[in-house]
Amino acid sequence: MCVNNKVKLLCVGIGGYAEVYLNALLAKEEPDFEIVGMVEVMPERCKHYPTLAAAGVPLFPTMEEFYAAHTADLAIITTPIFLHTRQVLCALSNGSHVMVEKPLSGVSADEAVINEAAQKAGKFVMVGYQWSYASAINTLKADITAGVYGKPQFLKTLVLWPRPQEYFTRGTGWGGKCLAPDGTVMNDSVLNNATAHYLHNMLYVTGGAVGRAAEAVTTECDLSRVNAIENFDTAAARFTLDNGATALCLVSHATEKLQDPLFCYRFENGTVSYDGKEIVGVTTDGKEYRYGNPAADVNEKIFEAIAAVQVPDYIPPCGVSAAAAQVRCIEAVQQHPIRPVKTEKIKIRDRFLYADGLYELMMRCYDEEHLLSDYEEYRELVDMT
């Protein structure tokens, strides 16, 4: 129960991306929630720790120590991928609803374990793919599901977000690793972290009913890396989906220039596109639909989770099963080889490493709807042995 009509929040992780959440929570005037605890192993690195401590919010090194003496209506989990499942299960077993940052887990088999625990606890688990809580996306999904555009045929998305070298050594140094120190699978990569939203969105909007996402049936991939990491920092992935569509996802942390998310989704009776400012759909009979910008409020998911605590039988737009579809895509992707970019093709500007010519090649892939390996320039860029 919520005391004094205020939802009690436990913030699991207060550094890194959690700072975005806390920026929104701490700026809220007359909040309908109360932060009753924080779990963090390196609080001295966290921008908001002094403010929370000054407000009397207790700090704990583990969730178990918090729950030993406290309760929370909602646990907001913003920690590295390999911690997600165990922390979600801990929250559920102690009577908390959960909002966990994407992706759900590094292992798709965790879907069944988490769903069973949530059902037993009678609590919801929502996964923080922020576009899945945007009104622009959910209105689009409803129109697609209602048949406004007909069956999906070809979906493509592009995101080129260069990252400095220190990005890959952030926190405890888990960036770009396939396994945690204890052997837990996390598969951290450009496609499973920063740009996971945009792969997931193609599955989400064509997945049908609320809480559902499309599934990949086949996978083709070109994976490469410039940075000194275990996993890949560039991916061109093409999936055949169970709804019959083809989905092409082009993402990189190793291009010279930046390109924020773009997409174009083609259907039998129309096209939906996003230019970074607005989603616009046009049907073959000339009707136009304007959905707005899905990036307008990335914090909507936080406040929806807080409000949902008071809603009986709440069904998250993006719950465990909808999120697990993206995890299965990543498992399929990870079966493909990772090609290192040739040393002589790696350039540096400030603290950013990039592959010479990769930006132009990725843009060409998007325009011409190909994988990287369809071009001789790519085979000259990476070690194909």
PDB file of C-alpha atoms in Angstrom, residues 167-291:
ATOM      1  CA  TYR A 167      32.535   5.167 -22.656  1.00  0.00           C
ATOM      2  CA  PHE A 168      33.733   1.579 -22.873  1.00  0.00           C
ATOM      3  CA  THR A 169      35.489   1.695 -19.488  1.00  0.00           C
ATOM      4  CA  ARG A 170      32.613   3.340 -17.611  1.00  0.00           C
ATOM      5  CA  GLY A 171      31.429   2.106 -14.217  1.00  0.00           C
ATOM      6  CA  THR A 172      33.150  -1.119 -13.240  1.00  0.00           C
ATOM      7  CA  GLY A 173      34.446  -1.637 -16.770  1.00  0.00           C
ATOM      8  CA  TRP A 174      31.619  -3.819 -18.108  1.00  0.00           C
ATOM      9  CA  GLY A 175      31.163  -1.878 -21.367  1.00  0.00           C
ATOM     10  CA  GLY A 176      31.479  -3.941 -24.527  1.00  0.00           C
ATOM     11  CA  LYS A 177      31.803  -7.249 -22.702  1.00  0.00           C
ATOM     12  CA  CYS A 178      29.925 -10.446 -23.448  1.00  0.00           C
ATOM     13  CA  LEU A 179      30.199 -11.902 -19.945  1.00  0.00           C
ATOM     14  CA  ALA A 180      30.245 -10.450 -16.455  1.00  0.00           C
ATOM     15  CA  PRO A 181      33.091 -11.463 -14.111  1.00  0.00           C
ATOM     16  CA  ASP A 182      30.848 -14.158 -12.605  1.00  0.00           C
ATOM     17  CA  GLY A 183      30.069 -15.583 -16.052  1.00  0.00           C
ATOM     18  CA  THR A 184      26.587 -14.049 -16.396  1.00  0.00           C
ATOM     19  CA  VAL A 185      25.767 -13.304 -20.041  1.00  0.00           C
ATOM     20  CA  MET A 186      25.154  -9.632 -20.819  1.00  0.00           C
ATOM     21  CA  ASN A 187      26.281  -9.116 -24.439  1.00  0.00           C
ATOM     22  CA  ASP A 188      26.782  -5.392 -24.000  1.00  0.00           C
ATOM     23  CA  SER A 189      27.104  -3.778 -27.424  1.00  0.00           C
ATOM     24  CA  VAL A 190      25.938  -0.859 -29.491  1.00  0.00           C
ATOM     25  CA  LEU A 191      22.905  -2.951 -30.529  1.00  0.00           C
ATOM     26  CA  ASN A 192      22.060  -4.168 -27.036  1.00  0.00           C
ATOM     27  CA  ASN A 193      22.481  -0.923 -25.152  1.00  0.00           C
ATOM     28  CA  ALA A 194      22.468   2.620 -26.549  1.00  0.00           C
ATOM     29  CA  THR A 195      20.623   1.769 -29.785  1.00  0.00           C
ATOM     30  CA  ALA A 196      18.589  -1.181 -28.487  1.00  0.00           C
ATOM     31  CA  HIS A 197      15.492   1.053 -28.510  1.00  0.00           C
ATOM     32  CA  TYR A 198      15.481   1.308 -32.296  1.00  0.00           C
ATOM     33  CA  LEU A 199      15.872  -2.384 -33.019  1.00  0.00           C
ATOM     34  CA  HIS A 200      13.173  -3.066 -30.452  1.00  0.00           C
ATOM     35  CA  ASN A 201      10.839  -0.471 -31.950  1.00  0.00           C
ATOM     36  CA  MET A 202      10.614  -2.332 -35.262  1.00  0.00           C
ATOM     37  CA  LEU A 203       9.528  -5.428 -33.353  1.00  0.00           C
ATOM     38  CA  TYR A 204       7.238  -3.496 -31.034  1.00  0.00           C
ATOM     39  CA  VAL A 205       5.145  -1.500 -33.501  1.00  0.00           C
ATOM     40  CA  THR A 206       4.537  -4.508 -35.761  1.00  0.00           C
ATOM     41  CA  GLY A 207       3.881  -6.928 -32.893  1.00  0.00           C
ATOM     42  CA  GLY A 208       0.104  -6.628 -32.737  1.00  0.00           C
ATOM     43  CA  ALA A 209      -1.689  -6.451 -29.389  1.00  0.00           C
ATOM     44  CA  VAL A 210      -0.622  -4.412 -26.362  1.00  0.00           C
ATOM     45  CA  GLY A 211       2.345  -6.035 -24.676  1.00  0.00           C
ATOM     46  CA  ARG A 212       3.374  -7.982 -27.783  1.00  0.00           C
ATOM     47  CA  ALA A 213       6.325  -7.677 -30.162  1.00  0.00           C
ATOM     48  CA  ALA A 214       7.236  -9.380 -33.420  1.00  0.00           C
ATOM     49  CA  GLU A 215       9.886 -12.113 -33.376  1.00  0.00           C
ATOM     50  CA  ALA A 216      12.884 -12.560 -35.664  1.00  0.00           C
ATOM     51  CA  VAL A 217      12.879 -15.817 -37.630  1.00  0.00           C
ATOM     52  CA  THR A 218      16.171 -15.457 -39.515  1.00  0.00           C
ATOM     53  CA  THR A 219      19.206 -13.223 -38.998  1.00  0.00           C
ATOM     54  CA  GLU A 220      22.046 -11.978 -41.220  1.00  0.00           C
ATOM     55  CA  CYS A 221      24.773  -9.796 -39.719  1.00  0.00           C
ATOM     56  CA  ASP A 222      27.926  -7.834 -40.352  1.00  0.00           C
ATOM     57  CA  LEU A 223      29.611  -7.046 -37.036  1.00  0.00           C
ATOM     58  CA  SER A 224      32.832  -5.115 -36.543  1.00  0.00           C
ATOM     59  CA  ARG A 225      34.796  -3.197 -33.959  1.00  0.00           C
ATOM     60  CA  VAL A 226      37.183  -0.271 -33.846  1.00  0.00           C
ATOM     61  CA  ASN A 227      37.453   0.150 -30.089  1.00  0.00           C
ATOM     62  CA  ALA A 228      39.449  -2.144 -27.803  1.00  0.00           C
ATOM     63  CA  ILE A 229      36.452  -4.137 -26.574  1.00  0.00           C
ATOM     64  CA  GLU A 230      35.413  -7.773 -26.579  1.00  0.00           C
ATOM     65  CA  ASN A 231      32.129  -7.285 -28.427  1.00  0.00           C
ATOM     66  CA  PHE A 232      31.220  -5.206 -31.498  1.00  0.00           C
ATOM     67  CA  ASP A 233      30.720  -1.435 -31.820  1.00  0.00           C
ATOM     68  CA  THR A 234      29.170  -1.528 -35.323  1.00  0.00           C
ATOM     69  CA  ALA A 235      26.368  -3.704 -36.656  1.00  0.00           C
ATOM     70  CA  ALA A 236      24.420  -4.118 -39.857  1.00  0.00           C
ATOM     71  CA  ALA A 237      21.723  -6.682 -39.087  1.00  0.00           C
ATOM     72  CA  ARG A 238      18.880  -7.925 -41.270  1.00  0.00           C
ATOM     73  CA  PHE A 239      16.044  -9.946 -39.774  1.00  0.00           C
ATOM     74  CA  THR A 240      13.101 -11.778 -41.273  1.00  0.00           C
ATOM     75  CA  LEU A 241      10.203 -11.329 -38.847  1.00  0.00           C
ATOM     76  CA  ASP A 242       7.356 -13.692 -38.062  1.00  0.00           C
ATOM     77  CA  ASN A 243       4.892 -11.187 -39.544  1.00  0.00           C
ATOM     78  CA  GLY A 244       6.583 -11.574 -42.938  1.00  0.00           C
ATOM     79  CA  ALA A 245       8.483  -8.288 -42.921  1.00  0.00           C
ATOM     80  CA  THR A 246      12.218  -7.727 -43.304  1.00  0.00           C
ATOM     81  CA  ALA A 247      13.906  -5.445 -40.767  1.00  0.00           C
ATOM     82  CA  LEU A 248      17.275  -3.783 -41.398  1.00  0.00           C
ATOM     83  CA  CYS A 249      19.091  -2.233 -38.437  1.00  0.00           C
ATOM     84  CA  LEU A 250      22.260  -0.158 -38.977  1.00  0.00           C
ATOM     85  CA  VAL A 251      24.056   1.134 -35.880  1.00  0.00           C
ATOM     86  CA  SER A 252      27.549   2.210 -34.866  1.00  0.00           C
ATOM     87  CA  HIS A 253      29.613   3.848 -32.143  1.00  0.00           C
ATOM     88  CA  ALA A 254      32.633   4.112 -34.479  1.00  0.00           C
ATOM     89  CA  THR A 255      31.738   6.566 -37.248  1.00  0.00           C
ATOM     90  CA  GLU A 256      33.395   9.916 -37.816  1.00  0.00           C
ATOM     91  CA  LYS A 257      30.094  11.805 -37.753  1.00  0.00           C
ATOM     92  CA  LEU A 258      26.872  11.524 -35.787  1.00  0.00           C
ATOM     93  CA  GLN A 259      23.441  10.667 -37.137  1.00  0.00           C
ATOM     94  CA  ASP A 260      20.531  10.581 -34.706  1.00  0.00           C
ATOM     95  CA  PRO A 261      17.849   7.921 -35.210  1.00  0.00           C
ATOM     96  CA  LEU A 262      16.082   7.693 -38.557  1.00  0.00           C
ATOM     97  CA  PHE A 263      13.600   5.122 -39.736  1.00  0.00           C
ATOM     98  CA  CYS A 264      11.405   4.233 -42.686  1.00  0.00           C
ATOM     99  CA  TYR A 265       8.791   1.476 -42.399  1.00  0.00           C
ATOM    100  CA  ARG A 266       7.097   0.294 -45.571  1.00  0.00           C
ATOM    101  CA  PHE A 267       3.735  -1.482 -45.591  1.00  0.00           C
ATOM    102  CA  GLU A 268       1.552  -2.867 -48.362  1.00  0.00           C
ATOM    103  CA  ASN A 269      -0.666   0.235 -48.185  1.00  0.00           C
ATOM    104  CA  GLY A 270       1.641   3.012 -47.023  1.00  0.00           C
ATOM    105  CA  THR A 271       4.900   4.223 -45.516  1.00  0.00           C
ATOM    106  CA  VAL A 272       5.819   5.577 -42.088  1.00  0.00           C
ATOM    107  CA  SER A 273       9.008   7.574 -41.641  1.00  0.00           C
ATOM    108  CA  TYR A 274      10.885   9.434 -38.930  1.00  0.00           C
ATOM    109  CA  ASP A 275      13.363  12.213 -39.724  1.00  0.00           C
ATOM    110  CA  GLY A 276      14.473  12.848 -36.151  1.00  0.00           C
ATOM    111  CA  LYS A 277      11.739  15.428 -35.581  1.00  0.00           C
ATOM    112  CA  GLU A 278       8.378  13.817 -36.347  1.00  0.00           C
ATOM    113  CA  ILE A 279       6.840  10.496 -37.342  1.00  0.00           C
ATOM    114  CA  VAL A 280       4.705  10.862 -40.464  1.00  0.00           C
ATOM    115  CA  GLY A 281       2.631   8.155 -42.118  1.00  0.00           C
ATOM    116  CA  VAL A 282       1.237   8.324 -45.652  1.00  0.00           C
ATOM    117  CA  THR A 283      -1.133   5.739 -47.099  1.00  0.00           C
ATOM    118  CA  THR A 284      -1.329   4.831 -50.766  1.00  0.00           C
ATOM    119  CA  ASP A 285      -4.667   6.644 -51.056  1.00  0.00           C
ATOM    120  CA  GLY A 286      -3.010   9.898 -49.958  1.00  0.00           C
ATOM    121  CA  LYS A 287      -4.033  10.127 -46.305  1.00  0.00           C
ATOM    122  CA  GLU A 288      -1.433  11.602 -43.972  1.00  0.00           C
ATOM    123  CA  TYR A 289      -0.997  10.818 -40.280  1.00  0.00           C
ATOM    124  CA  ARG A 290       1.220  12.900 -38.016  1.00  0.00           C
ATOM    125  CA  TYR A 291       2.245  11.230 -34.789  1.00  0.00           C
TER     126      TYR A 291
END
